[in-house]
Amino acid sequence: MLEYSALEAITKGQGTVADWRVLVDVLNLSEQMARGGIGKDEVLPVCEKAQESLHKAAMRYQETLRMGLDGEGIKAIRELIEYADLQQGSISRSEFERYIQKTKDYIKSNGNLVVEIE
């Protein structure tokens, strides 16, 4: 899966903005599913840790042009990916597609809260 290779590239010091974006997409979708009640109590705290780590990585990239995560960030992202897999496996494909659209709509309507890397 794409998120595993993105995390691996970042942990090996070969990560790109595209790899970071893949992980942010996993985070956003997982958070939407959790807010919708799918693993809410377990997943939301992990989403918060992952979001903080990805934000730090973005800020570091702006300064150094190197994508990286610290140890806590790697742990949080690994945990997030595991939960995201469980969430996706616990719902139908059509429900998953609805969450994808809901996530896209949320990002469009809350653009002022979105972190972009240039």
PDB file of C-alpha atoms in Angstrom:
ATOM      1  CA  MET A   1       0.000   0.000   0.000  1.00  0.00           C
ATOM      2  CA  LEU A   2       1.115   3.503  -0.788  1.00  0.00           C
ATOM      3  CA  GLU A   3       1.180   4.753   2.810  1.00  0.00           C
ATOM      4  CA  TYR A   4       3.672   2.057   3.858  1.00  0.00           C
ATOM      5  CA  SER A   5       6.102   2.956   1.085  1.00  0.00           C
ATOM      6  CA  ALA A   6       5.693   6.670   1.851  1.00  0.00           C
ATOM      7  CA  LEU A   7       6.542   6.117   5.511  1.00  0.00           C
ATOM      8  CA  GLU A   8       9.467   3.883   4.594  1.00  0.00           C
ATOM      9  CA  ALA A   9      10.877   6.504   2.217  1.00  0.00           C
ATOM     10  CA  ILE A  10      10.627   9.194   4.885  1.00  0.00           C
ATOM     11  CA  THR A  11      12.237   7.023   7.575  1.00  0.00           C
ATOM     12  CA  LYS A  12      15.120   6.228   5.205  1.00  0.00           C
ATOM     13  CA  GLY A  13      15.740   9.906   4.503  1.00  0.00           C
ATOM     14  CA  GLN A  14      14.406   9.655   0.955  1.00  0.00           C
ATOM     15  CA  GLY A  15      10.968  11.109   1.582  1.00  0.00           C
ATOM     16  CA  THR A  16       9.379  13.653  -0.711  1.00  0.00           C
ATOM     17  CA  VAL A  17       6.544  16.126  -0.385  1.00  0.00           C
ATOM     18  CA  ALA A  18       4.405  13.577  -2.247  1.00  0.00           C
ATOM     19  CA  ASP A  19       5.187  10.968   0.430  1.00  0.00           C
ATOM     20  CA  TRP A  20       4.212  13.465   3.132  1.00  0.00           C
ATOM     21  CA  ARG A  21       0.981  14.181   1.243  1.00  0.00           C
ATOM     22  CA  VAL A  22       0.099  10.466   1.174  1.00  0.00           C
ATOM     23  CA  LEU A  23       0.445  10.299   4.954  1.00  0.00           C
ATOM     24  CA  VAL A  24      -1.587  13.487   5.411  1.00  0.00           C
ATOM     25  CA  ASP A  25      -4.332  11.980   3.246  1.00  0.00           C
ATOM     26  CA  VAL A  26      -4.388   8.856   5.427  1.00  0.00           C
ATOM     27  CA  LEU A  27      -4.572  11.067   8.496  1.00  0.00           C
ATOM     28  CA  ASN A  28      -7.439  13.179   7.155  1.00  0.00           C
ATOM     29  CA  LEU A  29      -9.488  10.193   6.037  1.00  0.00           C
ATOM     30  CA  SER A  30      -8.900   8.269   9.257  1.00  0.00           C
ATOM     31  CA  GLU A  31      -9.862  11.307  11.306  1.00  0.00           C
ATOM     32  CA  GLN A  32     -13.109  11.729   9.349  1.00  0.00           C
ATOM     33  CA  MET A  33     -13.990   8.078   9.866  1.00  0.00           C
ATOM     34  CA  ALA A  34     -13.231   8.369  13.589  1.00  0.00           C
ATOM     35  CA  ARG A  35     -15.400  11.470  13.884  1.00  0.00           C
ATOM     36  CA  GLY A  36     -18.087   9.428  12.165  1.00  0.00           C
ATOM     37  CA  GLY A  37     -17.841   6.850  14.942  1.00  0.00           C
ATOM     38  CA  ILE A  38     -15.484   4.286  13.409  1.00  0.00           C
ATOM     39  CA  GLY A  39     -12.888   3.666  16.118  1.00  0.00           C
ATOM     40  CA  LYS A  40     -13.424   7.134  17.564  1.00  0.00           C
ATOM     41  CA  ASP A  41     -11.986   6.642  21.045  1.00  0.00           C
ATOM     42  CA  GLU A  42      -8.926   4.759  19.833  1.00  0.00           C
ATOM     43  CA  VAL A  43      -8.165   6.624  16.638  1.00  0.00           C
ATOM     44  CA  LEU A  44      -8.623  10.322  17.462  1.00  0.00           C
ATOM     45  CA  PRO A  45      -5.732  10.492  19.986  1.00  0.00           C
ATOM     46  CA  VAL A  46      -3.469   8.805  17.424  1.00  0.00           C
ATOM     47  CA  CYS A  47      -4.641  11.275  14.769  1.00  0.00           C
ATOM     48  CA  GLU A  48      -3.667  14.167  17.031  1.00  0.00           C
ATOM     49  CA  LYS A  49      -0.147  12.774  17.530  1.00  0.00           C
ATOM     50  CA  ALA A  50       0.241  12.037  13.835  1.00  0.00           C
ATOM     51  CA  GLN A  51      -1.003  15.495  12.871  1.00  0.00           C
ATOM     52  CA  GLU A  52       1.482  17.159  15.203  1.00  0.00           C
ATOM     53  CA  SER A  53       4.309  15.040  13.795  1.00  0.00           C
ATOM     54  CA  LEU A  54       3.384  15.732  10.181  1.00  0.00           C
ATOM     55  CA  HIS A  55       3.117  19.443  10.913  1.00  0.00           C
ATOM     56  CA  LYS A  56       6.610  19.405  12.456  1.00  0.00           C
ATOM     57  CA  ALA A  57       7.895  17.539   9.412  1.00  0.00           C
ATOM     58  CA  ALA A  58       6.387  20.181   7.117  1.00  0.00           C
ATOM     59  CA  MET A  59       7.967  23.022   9.079  1.00  0.00           C
ATOM     60  CA  ARG A  60      11.326  21.241   9.106  1.00  0.00           C
ATOM     61  CA  TYR A  61      11.063  20.699   5.361  1.00  0.00           C
ATOM     62  CA  GLN A  62      10.428  24.409   4.797  1.00  0.00           C
ATOM     63  CA  GLU A  63      13.732  25.151   6.540  1.00  0.00           C
ATOM     64  CA  THR A  64      15.932  22.264   5.377  1.00  0.00           C
ATOM     65  CA  LEU A  65      14.278  20.837   2.236  1.00  0.00           C
ATOM     66  CA  ARG A  66      14.586  17.408   3.877  1.00  0.00           C
ATOM     67  CA  MET A  67      11.521  15.400   4.826  1.00  0.00           C
ATOM     68  CA  GLY A  68      11.767  13.575   8.120  1.00  0.00           C
ATOM     69  CA  LEU A  69       9.939  12.435  11.224  1.00  0.00           C
ATOM     70  CA  ASP A  70      11.264  11.976  14.730  1.00  0.00           C
ATOM     71  CA  GLY A  71      10.904   8.671  16.592  1.00  0.00           C
ATOM     72  CA  GLU A  72       7.581   9.608  18.148  1.00  0.00           C
ATOM     73  CA  GLY A  73       6.303  10.723  14.764  1.00  0.00           C
ATOM     74  CA  ILE A  74       7.273   7.444  13.123  1.00  0.00           C
ATOM     75  CA  LYS A  75       5.530   5.537  15.901  1.00  0.00           C
ATOM     76  CA  ALA A  76       2.394   7.689  15.598  1.00  0.00           C
ATOM     77  CA  ILE A  77       2.233   7.296  11.818  1.00  0.00           C
ATOM     78  CA  ARG A  78       2.707   3.523  12.020  1.00  0.00           C
ATOM     79  CA  GLU A  79      -0.104   3.316  14.551  1.00  0.00           C
ATOM     80  CA  LEU A  80      -2.274   5.572  12.394  1.00  0.00           C
ATOM     81  CA  ILE A  81      -1.755   3.362   9.344  1.00  0.00           C
ATOM     82  CA  GLU A  82      -2.715   0.273  11.346  1.00  0.00           C
ATOM     83  CA  TYR A  83      -5.904   1.939  12.584  1.00  0.00           C
ATOM     84  CA  ALA A  84      -6.723   3.241   9.105  1.00  0.00           C
ATOM     85  CA  ASP A  85      -6.479  -0.314   7.757  1.00  0.00           C
ATOM     86  CA  LEU A  86      -8.804  -1.554  10.504  1.00  0.00           C
ATOM     87  CA  GLN A  87     -11.265   1.259   9.889  1.00  0.00           C
ATOM     88  CA  GLN A  88     -11.370   0.623   6.161  1.00  0.00           C
ATOM     89  CA  GLY A  89     -11.793  -3.105   6.699  1.00  0.00           C
ATOM     90  CA  SER A  90     -14.736  -2.606   9.023  1.00  0.00           C
ATOM     91  CA  ILE A  91     -16.983  -0.761   6.561  1.00  0.00           C
ATOM     92  CA  SER A  92     -18.385  -1.403   3.100  1.00  0.00           C
ATOM     93  CA  ARG A  93     -16.716  -0.025  -0.010  1.00  0.00           C
ATOM     94  CA  SER A  94     -19.633   2.354  -0.593  1.00  0.00           C
ATOM     95  CA  GLU A  95     -19.378   3.725   2.939  1.00  0.00           C
ATOM     96  CA  PHE A  96     -15.627   4.128   2.493  1.00  0.00           C
ATOM     97  CA  GLU A  97     -16.247   6.084  -0.720  1.00  0.00           C
ATOM     98  CA  ARG A  98     -18.651   8.363   1.182  1.00  0.00           C
ATOM     99  CA  TYR A  99     -15.928   9.071   3.751  1.00  0.00           C
ATOM    100  CA  ILE A 100     -13.474   9.898   0.980  1.00  0.00           C
ATOM    101  CA  GLN A 101     -15.921  12.446  -0.431  1.00  0.00           C
ATOM    102  CA  LYS A 102     -16.716  13.803   3.023  1.00  0.00           C
ATOM    103  CA  THR A 103     -12.988  14.278   3.670  1.00  0.00           C
ATOM    104  CA  LYS A 104     -12.516  16.102   0.349  1.00  0.00           C
ATOM    105  CA  ASP A 105     -15.480  18.349   1.118  1.00  0.00           C
ATOM    106  CA  TYR A 106     -14.159  19.118   4.599  1.00  0.00           C
ATOM    107  CA  ILE A 107     -10.736  20.076   3.259  1.00  0.00           C
ATOM    108  CA  LYS A 108     -12.294  22.349   0.616  1.00  0.00           C
ATOM    109  CA  SER A 109     -14.483  24.112   3.167  1.00  0.00           C
ATOM    110  CA  ASN A 110     -11.684  24.503   5.734  1.00  0.00           C
ATOM    111  CA  GLY A 111      -8.851  25.562   3.456  1.00  0.00           C
ATOM    112  CA  ASN A 112      -7.668  28.138   5.969  1.00  0.00           C
ATOM    113  CA  LEU A 113      -6.676  25.273   8.304  1.00  0.00           C
ATOM    114  CA  VAL A 114      -4.735  23.324   5.684  1.00  0.00           C
ATOM    115  CA  VAL A 115      -0.934  23.204   5.856  1.00  0.00           C
ATOM    116  CA  GLU A 116       0.749  23.229   2.462  1.00  0.00           C
ATOM    117  CA  ILE A 117       4.420  22.725   1.672  1.00  0.00           C
ATOM    118  CA  GLU A 118       5.898  24.882  -1.053  1.00  0.00           C
TER     119      GLU A 118
END
